[in-house]
Amino acid sequence: MAIRTTATGTSVAREKLLATASELFYREGIHAVGVDRIIGEAGVTRATFYRHFPSKEDLVEAYLGVEDATIRDAFDRAGEATDDPGQLLELVIEGLADDVARLHTRGCPFINAAAEYPEADSGVRVAVGEHRAWFRGTLEALLTGAGSSDPEVAAGQLVLLRDAAMVGGYLDGWERVRPAFVGAARQAAGLAA
Amino acid sequence: MAIRTTATGTSVAREKLLATASELFYREGIHAVGVDRIIGEAGVTRATFYRHFPSKEDLVEAYLGVEDATIRDAFDRAGEATDDPGQLLELVIEGLADDVARLHTRGCPFINAAAEYPEADSGVRVAVGEHRAWFRGTLEALLTGAGSSDPEVAAGQLVLLRDAAMVGGYLDGWERVRPAFVGAARQAAGLAA
DNA sequence: TAAATGATAGAACGATCTTTCTCTTTTTGC
DNA sequence: GCAAAAAGAGAAAGATCGTTCTATCATTTA
């Protein structure tokens, strides 16, 4: 048994593939990036690729899993930073804005992936749906904790606003969208202007 | 000169190609649809395709041109239906909602296209940018006519909301998004709740 | 009627796509 | 040290990608 492991316990080749593919898929689109590009930039051979991922779509789903885990981690870290529900909401909105401004300047990975995968029961679209359901549910719980008068409606508004911020930040520039997003989000969350 | 013309004066083969490609590009994505599919379903040969469109990207840009023209027509028709600025805004918001509910159930053609075309100076992205600039400008003029206190900010909010409605309608279902969209849009436009 | 041009037909180009294969080398667990 | 398994190397499959080509047919304008 010779699996070249890293500190986290998974294969180093697998992690390199996943990191390279995530970067390329996000920056250039999924159908636009071929397996050759991925294995070339990852410095890995085709055989190694297909040993870790039975097909390209498995890699795509793993990429969305990474994005999902990253956001969940950010939420967890915000939850550890404070116990005050109102302040937590502030941190979350601030974190979302910061994320669009610095990391996700090419739009939302899930929205972009969904644009390329029309079939609602495909693995990719299921992953998108699960992420969005988690996001909506988490916001609703946060808002409930903060004493929102209608957490379901407010969570729906925040989901709406984050979608718009991701799209608008990509296509119109973040400076143009930021004030409208922050203002509307704080209002939806019931925070002071 | 034997160009087989239609009532509008353009080639029937070209119109069939454009209609077929528009349908396929929107429903399945652009990179996912090959030239073979398009000419097959349009009942046209490869040579005819390349006579009317020097490359596939020209067809993609023409597809976005059709989408753009369709929306502009809808705005024009709304403008002819009433002279009252407030009522015109109501018609526009209603029209946008109706559009998402019935026609654009697979998201926004421009947002989806941008997801597949990362290069900002590509012809596709330029077309997307021009459409969005027109949309924003038109809303701003409408809001100015309706006596909005800050037409620029309000137009930005409506652009944001339409993006969100398109994405949310596709991924979460329109019923879930509709109340939030209509409510927020009417508020942004300064209309009675 | 004759020249011009669009449309049809179909083969073929090279490139790239995802996937599978064989063979050797390297690393690890016992 | 030995057996097991992962990684490296590279060829090659078959399909599809966008594109170009040479024909012939049909239609319209001069």
Tab-separated table of N, CA and C in Angstrom, chain B residues 11-141:
chain	number	residue	atom	x	y	z
B	11	SER	N	-32.373	35.902	-45.273
B	11	SER	CA	-32.389	34.537	-45.779
B	11	SER	C	-33.140	33.597	-44.853
B	12	VAL	N	-33.908	32.693	-45.464
B	12	VAL	CA	-34.680	31.740	-44.671
B	12	VAL	C	-33.747	30.744	-43.992
B	13	ALA	N	-32.672	30.360	-44.666
B	13	ALA	CA	-31.720	29.427	-44.063
B	13	ALA	C	-31.055	30.068	-42.849
B	14	ARG	N	-30.686	31.322	-42.988
B	14	ARG	CA	-30.064	32.035	-41.882
B	14	ARG	C	-31.005	32.147	-40.684
B	15	GLU	N	-32.258	32.422	-40.962
B	15	GLU	CA	-33.220	32.546	-39.860
B	15	GLU	C	-33.457	31.206	-39.169
B	16	LYS	N	-33.501	30.144	-39.962
B	16	LYS	CA	-33.689	28.818	-39.376
B	16	LYS	C	-32.488	28.464	-38.495
B	17	LEU	N	-31.303	28.753	-38.985
B	17	LEU	CA	-30.092	28.493	-38.206
B	17	LEU	C	-30.120	29.270	-36.902
B	18	LEU	N	-30.471	30.539	-37.005
B	18	LEU	CA	-30.449	31.395	-35.830
B	18	LEU	C	-31.491	30.954	-34.808
B	19	ALA	N	-32.683	30.599	-35.300
B	19	ALA	CA	-33.742	30.170	-34.381
B	19	ALA	C	-33.362	28.859	-33.695
B	20	THR	N	-32.832	27.912	-34.484
B	20	THR	CA	-32.439	26.624	-33.911
B	20	THR	C	-31.311	26.799	-32.901
B	21	ALA	N	-30.306	27.569	-33.275
B	21	ALA	CA	-29.160	27.766	-32.391
B	21	ALA	C	-29.583	28.492	-31.115
B	22	SER	N	-30.457	29.469	-31.234
B	22	SER	CA	-30.898	30.208	-30.053
B	22	SER	C	-31.550	29.267	-29.056
B	23	GLU	N	-32.437	28.445	-29.577
B	23	GLU	CA	-33.113	27.452	-28.735
B	23	GLU	C	-32.098	26.529	-28.047
B	24	LEU	N	-31.170	25.983	-28.826
B	24	LEU	CA	-30.208	25.016	-28.285
B	24	LEU	C	-29.211	25.683	-27.342
B	25	PHE	N	-28.681	26.819	-27.736
B	25	PHE	CA	-27.712	27.512	-26.887
B	25	PHE	C	-28.339	27.830	-25.535
B	26	TYR	N	-29.544	28.315	-25.560
B	26	TYR	CA	-30.170	28.687	-24.289
B	26	TYR	C	-30.468	27.463	-23.436
B	27	ARG	N	-31.040	26.443	-24.040
B	27	ARG	CA	-31.483	25.288	-23.268
B	27	ARG	C	-30.333	24.426	-22.775
B	28	GLU	N	-29.263	24.306	-23.575
B	28	GLU	CA	-28.222	23.329	-23.235
B	28	GLU	C	-26.853	23.937	-22.976
B	29	GLY	N	-26.704	25.217	-23.241
B	29	GLY	CA	-25.386	25.833	-23.098
B	29	GLY	C	-24.681	25.934	-24.430
B	30	ILE	N	-23.705	26.803	-24.525
B	30	ILE	CA	-23.088	27.119	-25.811
B	30	ILE	C	-22.009	26.108	-26.181
B	31	HIS	N	-21.063	25.880	-25.287
B	31	HIS	CA	-20.000	24.919	-25.598
B	31	HIS	C	-20.551	23.505	-25.741
B	32	ALA	N	-21.696	23.253	-25.137
B	32	ALA	CA	-22.261	21.899	-25.155
B	32	ALA	C	-22.948	21.581	-26.482
B	33	VAL	N	-23.218	22.588	-27.288
B	33	VAL	CA	-23.915	22.383	-28.556
B	33	VAL	C	-22.933	22.562	-29.718
B	34	GLY	N	-22.743	21.518	-30.485
B	34	GLY	CA	-21.819	21.569	-31.607
B	34	GLY	C	-22.503	22.026	-32.885
B	35	VAL	N	-21.676	22.355	-33.869
B	35	VAL	CA	-22.194	22.800	-35.159
B	35	VAL	C	-23.014	21.689	-35.822
B	36	ASP	N	-22.594	20.458	-35.646
B	36	ASP	CA	-23.336	19.337	-36.243
B	36	ASP	C	-24.778	19.295	-35.755
B	37	ARG	N	-24.967	19.469	-34.451
B	37	ARG	CA	-26.314	19.492	-33.885
B	37	ARG	C	-27.149	20.593	-34.525
B	38	ILE	N	-26.550	21.765	-34.627
B	38	ILE	CA	-27.291	22.929	-35.120
B	38	ILE	C	-27.724	22.737	-36.566
B	39	ILE	N	-26.789	22.361	-37.427
B	39	ILE	CA	-27.152	22.211	-38.831
B	39	ILE	C	-28.088	21.020	-39.021
B	40	GLY	N	-27.919	19.993	-38.190
B	40	GLY	CA	-28.813	18.846	-38.271
B	40	GLY	C	-30.252	19.226	-37.962
B	41	GLU	N	-30.454	19.905	-36.850
B	41	GLU	CA	-31.816	20.255	-36.438
B	41	GLU	C	-32.389	21.393	-37.267
B	42	ALA	N	-31.509	22.197	-37.856
B	42	ALA	CA	-32.002	23.281	-38.707
B	42	ALA	C	-32.281	22.774	-40.127
B	43	GLY	N	-31.830	21.570	-40.451
B	43	GLY	CA	-32.038	21.045	-41.786
B	43	GLY	C	-31.257	21.802	-42.839
B	44	VAL	N	-30.021	22.127	-42.497
B	44	VAL	CA	-29.190	22.963	-43.366
B	44	VAL	C	-27.808	22.326	-43.440
B	45	THR	N	-27.095	22.550	-44.487
B	45	THR	CA	-25.774	21.923	-44.631
B	45	THR	C	-24.677	22.814	-44.057
B	46	ARG	N	-23.553	22.172	-43.850
B	46	ARG	CA	-22.416	22.874	-43.273
B	46	ARG	C	-22.003	24.102	-44.100
B	47	ALA	N	-21.990	23.907	-45.410
B	47	ALA	CA	-21.562	25.006	-46.276
B	47	ALA	C	-22.480	26.218	-46.110
B	48	THR	N	-23.767	25.935	-46.009
B	48	THR	CA	-24.725	27.029	-45.820
B	48	THR	C	-24.483	27.739	-44.493
B	49	PHE	N	-24.208	26.938	-43.476
B	49	PHE	CA	-23.900	27.521	-42.166
B	49	PHE	C	-22.755	28.523	-42.275
B	50	TYR	N	-21.646	28.074	-42.882
B	50	TYR	CA	-20.454	28.924	-42.886
B	50	TYR	C	-20.545	30.054	-43.916
B	51	ARG	N	-21.539	29.975	-44.793
B	51	ARG	CA	-21.759	31.104	-45.677
B	51	ARG	C	-22.405	32.259	-44.903
B	52	HIS	N	-23.265	31.915	-43.982
B	52	HIS	CA	-23.979	32.966	-43.241
B	52	HIS	C	-23.243	33.401	-41.982
B	53	PHE	N	-22.500	32.461	-41.396
B	53	PHE	CA	-21.755	32.802	-40.177
B	53	PHE	C	-20.305	32.331	-40.330
B	54	PRO	N	-19.383	33.273	-40.437
B	54	PRO	CA	-17.972	32.917	-40.663
B	54	PRO	C	-17.432	31.949	-39.626
B	55	SER	N	-17.926	32.015	-38.409
B	55	SER	CA	-17.500	31.059	-37.389
B	55	SER	C	-18.641	30.861	-36.398
B	56	LYS	N	-18.473	29.886	-35.539
B	56	LYS	CA	-19.518	29.607	-34.558
B	56	LYS	C	-19.729	30.805	-33.647
B	57	GLU	N	-18.661	31.500	-33.328
B	57	GLU	CA	-18.794	32.629	-32.414
B	57	GLU	C	-19.667	33.727	-33.014
B	58	ASP	N	-19.627	33.886	-34.331
B	58	ASP	CA	-20.528	34.851	-34.955
B	58	ASP	C	-21.983	34.457	-34.721
B	59	LEU	N	-22.242	33.173	-34.755
B	59	LEU	CA	-23.606	32.698	-34.483
B	59	LEU	C	-23.986	32.954	-33.032
B	60	VAL	N	-23.043	32.748	-32.133
B	60	VAL	CA	-23.307	33.005	-30.719
B	60	VAL	C	-23.642	34.479	-30.500
B	61	GLU	N	-22.876	35.345	-31.149
B	61	GLU	CA	-23.144	36.775	-30.991
B	61	GLU	C	-24.494	37.149	-31.602
B	62	ALA	N	-24.837	36.504	-32.728
B	62	ALA	CA	-26.147	36.762	-33.326
B	62	ALA	C	-27.261	36.297	-32.398
B	63	TYR	N	-27.048	35.174	-31.727
B	63	TYR	CA	-28.026	34.667	-30.749
B	63	TYR	C	-28.260	35.676	-29.637
B	64	LEU	N	-27.181	36.231	-29.112
B	64	LEU	CA	-27.336	37.246	-28.075
B	64	LEU	C	-28.005	38.503	-28.641
B	65	GLY	N	-27.745	38.794	-29.904
B	65	GLY	CA	-28.414	39.924	-30.543
B	65	GLY	C	-29.915	39.729	-30.613
B	66	VAL	N	-30.343	38.498	-30.868
B	66	VAL	CA	-31.779	38.202	-30.915
B	66	VAL	C	-32.400	38.406	-29.533
B	67	GLU	N	-31.734	37.886	-28.510
B	67	GLU	CA	-32.246	38.041	-27.148
B	67	GLU	C	-32.340	39.520	-26.786
B	68	ASP	N	-31.314	40.261	-27.131
B	68	ASP	CA	-31.291	41.690	-26.855
B	68	ASP	C	-32.443	42.392	-27.568
B	69	ALA	N	-32.634	42.085	-28.847
B	69	ALA	CA	-33.689	42.744	-29.617
B	69	ALA	C	-35.069	42.411	-29.067
B	70	THR	N	-35.243	41.171	-28.612
B	70	THR	CA	-36.538	40.757	-28.076
B	70	THR	C	-36.908	41.578	-26.844
B	71	ILE	N	-35.927	41.777	-25.968
B	71	ILE	CA	-36.207	42.541	-24.748
B	71	ILE	C	-36.452	44.006	-25.074
B	72	ARG	N	-35.678	44.536	-26.007
B	72	ARG	CA	-35.885	45.938	-26.384
B	72	ARG	C	-37.279	46.127	-26.978
B	73	ASP	N	-37.714	45.161	-27.768
B	73	ASP	CA	-39.059	45.235	-28.333
B	73	ASP	C	-40.114	45.259	-27.232
B	74	ALA	N	-39.914	44.409	-26.232
B	74	ALA	CA	-40.885	44.359	-25.136
B	74	ALA	C	-40.951	45.709	-24.427
B	75	PHE	N	-39.791	46.341	-24.243
B	75	PHE	CA	-39.776	47.667	-23.614
B	75	PHE	C	-40.506	48.682	-24.496
B	76	ASP	N	-40.257	48.594	-25.815
B	76	ASP	CA	-40.914	49.525	-26.727
B	76	ASP	C	-42.435	49.354	-26.669
B	77	ARG	N	-42.879	48.117	-26.652
B	77	ARG	CA	-44.325	47.875	-26.627
B	77	ARG	C	-44.954	48.386	-25.336
B	78	ALA	N	-44.203	48.212	-24.227
B	78	ALA	CA	-44.714	48.748	-22.962
B	78	ALA	C	-44.797	50.275	-23.030
B	79	GLY	N	-43.808	50.883	-23.689
B	79	GLY	CA	-43.796	52.336	-23.810
B	79	GLY	C	-44.948	52.860	-24.646
B	80	GLU	N	-45.403	52.032	-25.605
B	80	GLU	CA	-46.531	52.451	-26.442
B	80	GLU	C	-47.870	52.222	-25.758
B	81	ALA	N	-47.852	51.388	-24.707
B	81	ALA	CA	-49.118	51.026	-24.072
B	81	ALA	C	-49.609	52.108	-23.111
B	82	THR	N	-48.698	52.908	-22.600
B	82	THR	CA	-49.125	53.921	-21.634
B	82	THR	C	-48.202	55.132	-21.697
B	83	ASP	N	-48.720	56.254	-21.254
B	83	ASP	CA	-47.915	57.475	-21.199
B	83	ASP	C	-47.571	57.859	-19.762
B	84	ASP	N	-48.234	57.213	-18.819
B	84	ASP	CA	-47.971	57.514	-17.417
B	84	ASP	C	-46.688	56.812	-16.962
B	85	PRO	N	-45.692	57.571	-16.496
B	85	PRO	CA	-44.391	56.979	-16.130
B	85	PRO	C	-44.515	55.928	-15.030
B	86	GLY	N	-45.339	56.192	-14.053
B	86	GLY	CA	-45.499	55.237	-12.967
B	86	GLY	C	-46.096	53.926	-13.466
B	87	GLN	N	-47.106	54.054	-14.296
B	87	GLN	CA	-47.734	52.852	-14.841
B	87	GLN	C	-46.776	52.094	-15.753
B	88	LEU	N	-45.939	52.850	-16.451
B	88	LEU	CA	-44.943	52.211	-17.308
B	88	LEU	C	-43.976	51.362	-16.480
B	89	LEU	N	-43.554	51.899	-15.347
B	89	LEU	CA	-42.669	51.136	-14.456
B	89	LEU	C	-43.361	49.863	-13.974
B	90	GLU	N	-44.638	49.993	-13.667
B	90	GLU	CA	-45.385	48.806	-13.244
B	90	GLU	C	-45.405	47.750	-14.346
B	91	LEU	N	-45.663	48.217	-15.550
B	91	LEU	CA	-45.683	47.294	-16.694
B	91	LEU	C	-44.334	46.610	-16.883
B	92	VAL	N	-43.265	47.374	-16.715
B	92	VAL	CA	-41.923	46.817	-16.910
B	92	VAL	C	-41.632	45.746	-15.874
B	93	ILE	N	-41.902	46.035	-14.631
B	93	ILE	CA	-41.647	45.058	-13.569
B	93	ILE	C	-42.500	43.811	-13.771
B	94	GLU	N	-43.767	44.039	-14.120
B	94	GLU	CA	-44.652	42.912	-14.395
B	94	GLU	C	-44.126	42.090	-15.575
B	95	GLY	N	-43.655	42.811	-16.594
B	95	GLY	CA	-43.126	42.132	-17.774
B	95	GLY	C	-41.886	41.314	-17.459
B	96	LEU	N	-41.010	41.854	-16.629
B	96	LEU	CA	-39.811	41.112	-16.237
B	96	LEU	C	-40.199	39.841	-15.486
B	97	ALA	N	-41.130	39.982	-14.568
B	97	ALA	CA	-41.572	38.819	-13.792
B	97	ALA	C	-42.187	37.769	-14.707
B	98	ASP	N	-43.002	38.219	-15.625
B	98	ASP	CA	-43.641	37.289	-16.550
B	98	ASP	C	-42.608	36.598	-17.428
B	99	ASP	N	-41.602	37.339	-17.825
B	99	ASP	CA	-40.544	36.793	-18.670
B	99	ASP	C	-39.800	35.665	-17.969
B	100	VAL	N	-39.449	35.887	-16.702
B	100	VAL	CA	-38.740	34.853	-15.940
B	100	VAL	C	-39.633	33.636	-15.723
B	101	ALA	N	-40.914	33.901	-15.505
B	101	ALA	CA	-41.820	32.800	-15.187
B	101	ALA	C	-42.101	31.917	-16.399
B	102	ARG	N	-42.161	32.498	-17.588
B	102	ARG	CA	-42.621	31.721	-18.736
B	102	ARG	C	-41.550	31.456	-19.775
B	103	LEU	N	-40.749	32.471	-20.089
B	103	LEU	CA	-39.798	32.300	-21.188
B	103	LEU	C	-38.396	31.903	-20.721
B	104	HIS	N	-37.879	32.620	-19.757
B	104	HIS	CA	-36.486	32.399	-19.365
B	104	HIS	C	-36.380	31.569	-18.087
B	105	THR	N	-36.777	30.307	-18.225
B	105	THR	CA	-36.752	29.403	-17.065
B	105	THR	C	-35.396	28.719	-16.906
B	106	ARG	N	-34.479	28.999	-17.800
B	106	ARG	CA	-33.145	28.392	-17.699
B	106	ARG	C	-32.117	29.474	-17.367
B	107	GLY	N	-32.564	30.537	-16.732
B	107	GLY	CA	-31.651	31.603	-16.347
B	107	GLY	C	-31.539	32.674	-17.415
B	108	CYS	N	-30.618	33.598	-17.204
B	108	CYS	CA	-30.435	34.725	-18.110
B	108	CYS	C	-29.446	34.337	-19.213
B	109	PRO	N	-29.828	34.491	-20.474
B	109	PRO	CA	-28.940	34.123	-21.578
B	109	PRO	C	-27.594	34.829	-21.505
B	110	PHE	N	-27.590	36.054	-21.039
B	110	PHE	CA	-26.349	36.819	-20.998
B	110	PHE	C	-25.469	36.378	-19.834
B	111	ILE	N	-26.070	36.145	-18.696
B	111	ILE	CA	-25.302	35.648	-17.553
B	111	ILE	C	-24.734	34.264	-17.863
B	112	ASN	N	-25.560	33.411	-18.438
B	112	ASN	CA	-25.095	32.067	-18.778
B	112	ASN	C	-23.976	32.106	-19.810
B	113	ALA	N	-24.118	32.974	-20.799
B	113	ALA	CA	-23.065	33.085	-21.811
B	113	ALA	C	-21.772	33.598	-21.184
B	114	ALA	N	-21.892	34.573	-20.299
B	114	ALA	CA	-20.699	35.127	-19.650
B	114	ALA	C	-19.988	34.062	-18.821
B	115	ALA	N	-20.751	33.126	-18.268
B	115	ALA	CA	-20.139	32.057	-17.483
B	115	ALA	C	-19.233	31.200	-18.357
B	116	GLU	N	-19.541	31.125	-19.647
B	116	GLU	CA	-18.748	30.293	-20.547
B	116	GLU	C	-17.668	31.084	-21.284
B	117	TYR	N	-17.705	32.402	-21.174
B	117	TYR	CA	-16.719	33.233	-21.882
B	117	TYR	C	-15.988	34.135	-20.890
B	118	PRO	N	-14.872	33.680	-20.364
B	118	PRO	CA	-14.176	34.412	-19.304
B	118	PRO	C	-13.448	35.665	-19.790
B	119	GLU	N	-13.089	35.721	-21.067
B	119	GLU	CA	-12.281	36.858	-21.536
B	119	GLU	C	-13.154	38.083	-21.761
B	120	ALA	N	-12.842	39.138	-21.008
B	120	ALA	CA	-13.710	40.310	-20.986
B	120	ALA	C	-13.754	41.032	-22.315
B	121	ASP	N	-12.719	40.880	-23.151
B	121	ASP	CA	-12.722	41.605	-24.418
B	121	ASP	C	-13.188	40.739	-25.587
B	122	SER	N	-13.722	39.561	-25.304
B	122	SER	CA	-14.261	38.729	-26.373
B	122	SER	C	-15.568	39.332	-26.898
B	123	GLY	N	-15.916	38.970	-28.118
B	123	GLY	CA	-17.130	39.503	-28.718
B	123	GLY	C	-18.366	39.196	-27.899
B	124	VAL	N	-18.412	38.016	-27.330
B	124	VAL	CA	-19.564	37.630	-26.527
B	124	VAL	C	-19.685	38.522	-25.291
B	125	ARG	N	-18.584	38.704	-24.602
B	125	ARG	CA	-18.620	39.516	-23.384
B	125	ARG	C	-18.920	40.981	-23.698
B	126	VAL	N	-18.444	41.454	-24.840
B	126	VAL	CA	-18.771	42.818	-25.242
B	126	VAL	C	-20.277	42.944	-25.462
B	127	ALA	N	-20.866	41.941	-26.122
B	127	ALA	CA	-22.313	41.956	-26.343
B	127	ALA	C	-23.062	41.937	-25.012
B	128	VAL	N	-22.572	41.141	-24.080
B	128	VAL	CA	-23.201	41.096	-22.756
B	128	VAL	C	-23.122	42.467	-22.091
B	129	GLY	N	-21.954	43.057	-22.163
B	129	GLY	CA	-21.772	44.368	-21.545
B	129	GLY	C	-22.661	45.434	-22.156
B	130	GLU	N	-22.793	45.392	-23.475
B	130	GLU	CA	-23.636	46.385	-24.138
B	130	GLU	C	-25.101	46.208	-23.765
B	131	HIS	N	-25.520	44.968	-23.689
B	131	HIS	CA	-26.914	44.731	-23.289
B	131	HIS	C	-27.183	45.245	-21.880
B	132	ARG	N	-26.271	44.961	-20.992
B	132	ARG	CA	-26.466	45.380	-19.601
B	132	ARG	C	-26.418	46.900	-19.484
B	133	ALA	N	-25.545	47.534	-20.257
B	133	ALA	CA	-25.473	48.997	-20.223
B	133	ALA	C	-26.783	49.603	-20.733
B	134	TRP	N	-27.317	49.028	-21.817
B	134	TRP	CA	-28.596	49.516	-22.330
B	134	TRP	C	-29.697	49.329	-21.283
B	135	PHE	N	-29.725	48.160	-20.677
B	135	PHE	CA	-30.772	47.863	-19.703
B	135	PHE	C	-30.710	48.844	-18.533
B	136	ARG	N	-29.517	49.044	-18.024
B	136	ARG	CA	-29.357	49.961	-16.903
B	136	ARG	C	-29.762	51.383	-17.295
B	137	GLY	N	-29.298	51.817	-18.460
B	137	GLY	CA	-29.609	53.167	-18.913
B	137	GLY	C	-31.097	53.373	-19.136
B	138	THR	N	-31.741	52.365	-19.712
B	138	THR	CA	-33.177	52.476	-19.973
B	138	THR	C	-33.963	52.576	-18.671
B	139	LEU	N	-33.590	51.758	-17.703
B	139	LEU	CA	-34.264	51.815	-16.404
B	139	LEU	C	-34.056	53.184	-15.762
B	140	GLU	N	-32.846	53.690	-15.869
B	140	GLU	CA	-32.544	54.986	-15.262
B	140	GLU	C	-33.403	56.087	-15.891
B	141	ALA	N	-33.548	56.036	-17.215
B	141	ALA	CA	-34.392	57.033	-17.889
B	141	ALA	C	-35.852	56.899	-17.452
